[in-house]
Short mmCIF file of C-alpha atoms in Angstrom, two decimals:
data_model
loop_
_atom_site.label_atom_id
_atom_site.label_comp_id
_atom_site.label_asym_id
_atom_site.label_seq_id
_atom_site.Cartn_x
_atom_site.Cartn_y
_atom_site.Cartn_z
CA UNK A 1 14.50 -21.74 -0.76
CA UNK A 2 11.34 -22.91 0.95
CA UNK A 3 10.51 -19.36 2.13
CA UNK A 4 10.82 -18.10 -1.48
CA UNK A 5 8.43 -20.80 -2.66
CA UNK A 6 5.97 -19.91 0.08
CA UNK A 7 6.10 -16.19 -0.79
CA UNK A 8 5.60 -17.10 -4.46
CA UNK A 9 2.53 -19.13 -3.54
CA UNK A 10 1.11 -16.29 -1.44
CA UNK A 11 1.71 -13.78 -4.24
CA UNK A 12 0.11 -16.13 -6.77
CA UNK A 13 -2.96 -16.49 -4.55
CA UNK A 14 -3.30 -12.71 -4.25
CA UNK A 15 -2.90 -12.19 -7.99
CA UNK A 16 -5.44 -14.93 -8.73
CA UNK A 17 -7.88 -13.45 -6.22
CA UNK A 18 -7.94 -10.27 -8.28
CA UNK A 19 -8.43 -6.67 -7.40
CA UNK A 20 -10.92 -4.97 -5.15
CA UNK A 21 -11.69 -7.65 -2.59
CA UNK A 22 -13.06 -6.26 0.65
CA UNK A 23 -11.39 -8.74 2.95
CA UNK A 24 -10.48 -7.02 6.20
CA UNK A 25 -11.52 -3.57 5.00
CA UNK A 26 -11.21 -0.83 7.58
CA UNK A 27 -9.44 -2.86 10.23
CA UNK A 28 -5.93 -2.98 11.56
CA UNK A 29 -4.21 -6.39 11.66
CA UNK A 30 -5.49 -8.58 14.42
CA UNK A 31 -8.75 -6.65 14.76
CA UNK A 32 -12.14 -8.02 13.79
CA UNK A 33 -12.92 -7.65 10.10
CA UNK A 34 -15.47 -5.15 8.92
CA UNK A 35 -17.42 -5.17 5.68
CA UNK A 36 -16.86 -1.46 5.07
CA UNK A 37 -13.68 0.54 4.89
CA UNK A 38 -13.06 3.27 7.41
CA UNK A 39 -10.63 4.64 9.92
CA UNK A 40 -10.05 2.56 12.99
CA UNK A 41 -10.76 4.31 16.25
CA UNK A 42 -7.77 6.16 17.65
CA UNK A 43 -5.44 3.89 19.55
CA UNK A 44 -6.91 0.67 18.19
CA UNK A 45 -4.20 -0.04 15.62
CA UNK A 46 -1.00 -1.82 16.32
CA UNK A 47 2.40 -0.20 15.95
CA UNK A 48 4.31 -1.39 12.93
CA UNK A 49 7.82 -2.76 13.38
CA UNK A 50 10.46 -1.01 11.31
CA UNK A 51 11.30 -2.46 7.89
CA UNK A 52 13.65 -1.15 5.18
CA UNK A 53 13.05 -1.71 1.47
CA UNK A 54 14.51 -0.42 -1.77
CA UNK A 55 12.47 2.01 -3.87
CA UNK A 56 12.23 1.67 -7.64
CA UNK A 57 14.81 4.44 -8.03
CA UNK A 58 17.26 2.46 -5.86
CA UNK A 59 17.12 4.47 -2.65
CA UNK A 60 16.39 2.87 0.72
CA UNK A 61 13.10 3.57 2.49
CA UNK A 62 12.39 2.71 6.11
CA UNK A 63 8.80 2.26 7.22
CA UNK A 64 7.34 3.73 9.30
CA UNK A 65 8.66 7.05 8.06
CA UNK A 66 7.84 9.37 10.96
CA UNK A 67 5.11 11.01 8.84
CA UNK A 68 1.51 10.01 8.17
CA UNK A 69 1.86 7.46 5.37
CA UNK A 70 -0.49 5.70 2.98
CA UNK A 71 0.79 2.36 1.69
CA UNK A 72 -1.07 1.07 -1.37
CA UNK A 73 -0.48 -2.47 -2.70
CA UNK A 74 -1.06 -3.00 -6.42
CA UNK A 75 0.18 -4.45 -9.69
CA UNK A 76 0.37 -2.57 -12.98
CA UNK A 77 -1.71 -5.34 -14.59
CA UNK A 78 -4.61 -4.82 -12.14
CA UNK A 79 -7.15 -2.61 -13.92
CA UNK A 80 -8.97 -1.39 -10.79
CA UNK A 81 -5.61 -0.58 -9.18
CA UNK A 82 -5.23 2.40 -11.54
CA UNK A 83 -8.34 3.98 -10.01
CA UNK A 84 -7.04 2.99 -6.58
CA UNK A 85 -3.75 4.84 -7.06
CA UNK A 86 -5.66 7.89 -8.35
CA UNK A 87 -7.95 7.83 -5.29
CA UNK A 88 -5.04 7.50 -2.89
CA UNK A 89 -3.20 10.38 -4.62
CA UNK A 90 -6.33 12.53 -4.56
CA UNK A 91 -6.79 11.79 -0.84
CA UNK A 92 -3.16 12.79 -0.28
CA UNK A 93 -3.71 16.07 -2.14
CA UNK A 94 -6.55 16.89 0.29
CA UNK A 95 -4.39 16.15 3.34
CA UNK A 96 -2.14 18.63 5.06
CA UNK A 97 1.54 18.79 4.02
CA UNK A 98 3.86 16.14 5.35
CA UNK A 99 1.82 13.05 4.47
CA UNK A 100 3.13 10.67 1.84
CA UNK A 101 2.10 7.72 -0.31
CA UNK A 102 4.13 4.57 -0.85
CA UNK A 103 2.85 2.45 -3.74
CA UNK A 104 3.99 -1.16 -3.53
CA UNK A 105 4.06 -3.28 -6.70
CA UNK A 106 3.42 -6.89 -5.70
CA UNK A 107 4.55 -8.40 -9.02
CA UNK A 108 8.35 -8.55 -9.08
CA UNK A 109 8.27 -9.68 -12.72
CA UNK A 110 6.80 -6.38 -13.97
CA UNK A 111 9.54 -4.44 -15.79
CA UNK A 112 10.55 -1.03 -14.47
CA UNK A 113 9.40 0.55 -17.73
CA UNK A 114 5.89 -0.89 -17.26
CA UNK A 115 5.73 0.45 -13.70
CA UNK A 116 6.89 3.90 -14.78
CA UNK A 117 4.31 3.91 -17.62
CA UNK A 118 1.61 2.86 -15.15
CA UNK A 119 2.44 5.78 -12.83
CA UNK A 120 2.40 8.22 -15.78
CA UNK A 121 -0.95 6.76 -16.94
CA UNK A 122 -2.54 7.54 -13.56
CA UNK A 123 -1.43 11.18 -13.68
CA UNK A 124 2.11 10.90 -12.31
CA UNK A 125 1.06 11.44 -8.68
CA UNK A 126 3.66 12.25 -6.00
CA UNK A 127 4.17 8.68 -4.80
CA UNK A 128 7.20 6.62 -3.86
CA UNK A 129 7.24 3.40 -5.84
CA UNK A 130 8.52 0.15 -4.31
CA UNK A 131 8.76 -3.20 -6.12
CA UNK A 132 8.11 -5.74 -3.39
CA UNK A 133 10.04 -8.98 -3.09
CA UNK A 134 7.51 -10.27 -0.55
CA UNK A 135 8.94 -8.28 2.37
CA UNK A 136 6.10 -5.75 2.61
CA UNK A 137 3.47 -8.29 1.58
CA UNK A 138 4.39 -10.36 4.61
CA UNK A 139 5.17 -7.43 6.94
CA UNK A 140 1.70 -5.90 6.45
CA UNK A 141 -0.19 -9.22 6.06
CA UNK A 142 -1.59 -8.24 2.68
CA UNK A 143 -4.19 -10.61 1.26
CA UNK A 144 -5.68 -8.56 -1.57
CA UNK A 145 -4.61 -6.25 -4.36
CA UNK A 146 -5.74 -2.71 -3.60
CA UNK A 147 -5.03 -3.10 0.11
CA UNK A 148 -4.45 0.33 1.62
CA UNK A 149 -2.79 0.83 4.98
CA UNK A 150 -2.48 4.22 6.70
CA UNK A 151 0.11 4.75 9.43
CA UNK A 152 0.28 7.78 11.69
CA UNK A 153 3.60 9.51 12.33
CA UNK A 154 4.28 7.13 15.24
CA UNK A 155 3.92 4.09 12.99
CA UNK A 156 0.56 3.01 14.37
CA UNK A 157 -1.78 1.50 11.80
CA UNK A 158 -4.94 3.56 11.98
CA UNK A 159 -6.67 2.41 8.78
CA UNK A 160 -6.82 -0.66 6.56
CA UNK A 161 -9.14 -1.05 3.58
CA UNK A 162 -9.29 -2.16 -0.02
CA UNK A 163 -9.42 0.48 -2.76
CA UNK A 164 -10.80 3.30 -0.60
CA UNK A 165 -12.27 6.40 -2.19
CA UNK A 166 -10.35 9.67 -2.18
CA UNK A 167 -12.63 10.87 0.66
CA UNK A 168 -11.91 7.77 2.75
CA UNK A 169 -8.17 8.20 2.16
CA UNK A 170 -8.32 11.89 3.13
CA UNK A 171 -10.29 11.04 6.29
CA UNK A 172 -7.77 8.33 7.22
CA UNK A 173 -4.90 10.79 6.73
CA UNK A 174 -6.73 13.36 8.84
CA UNK A 175 -7.07 10.72 11.56
CA UNK A 176 -3.36 10.01 11.16
CA UNK A 177 -2.63 13.61 12.04
CA UNK A 178 -1.52 14.90 8.66
#
């Protein structure tokens, strides 16, 4: 019960902080923060422990996936997050085949219909949608809406930023080996 209350407090703080903060942009967890987003140098990111979550369609997804992966944290009620999802999807389109995008809704109270409408409103990009119960929020130490994490196929975090451009996303995926 106490853990649920703590996760609720963390989520509330993130939602109150709003979208588009640049806290920790361009850095893997545990690395020094940078004021600009960008790929971390090869080998500087930490490997991510495996975690399994349920996608919005009910299937199970284990991260890391064994492919270069962009993980984008958002809520459907975050206006700038719509542009963020579009940028991430555009960056994916520029990457070589095999890369994927996981979009993680941080507001468990948003109805499935609202999430599906949000994805349609941003062009119905080829993303996997996950409604987070706090598992991924905690696992990836997310402290801002729009946080974007890129993992290489080995599960090493090679990029972390907030609302990167399509070019930054494409460069991060290129660095991830897509």
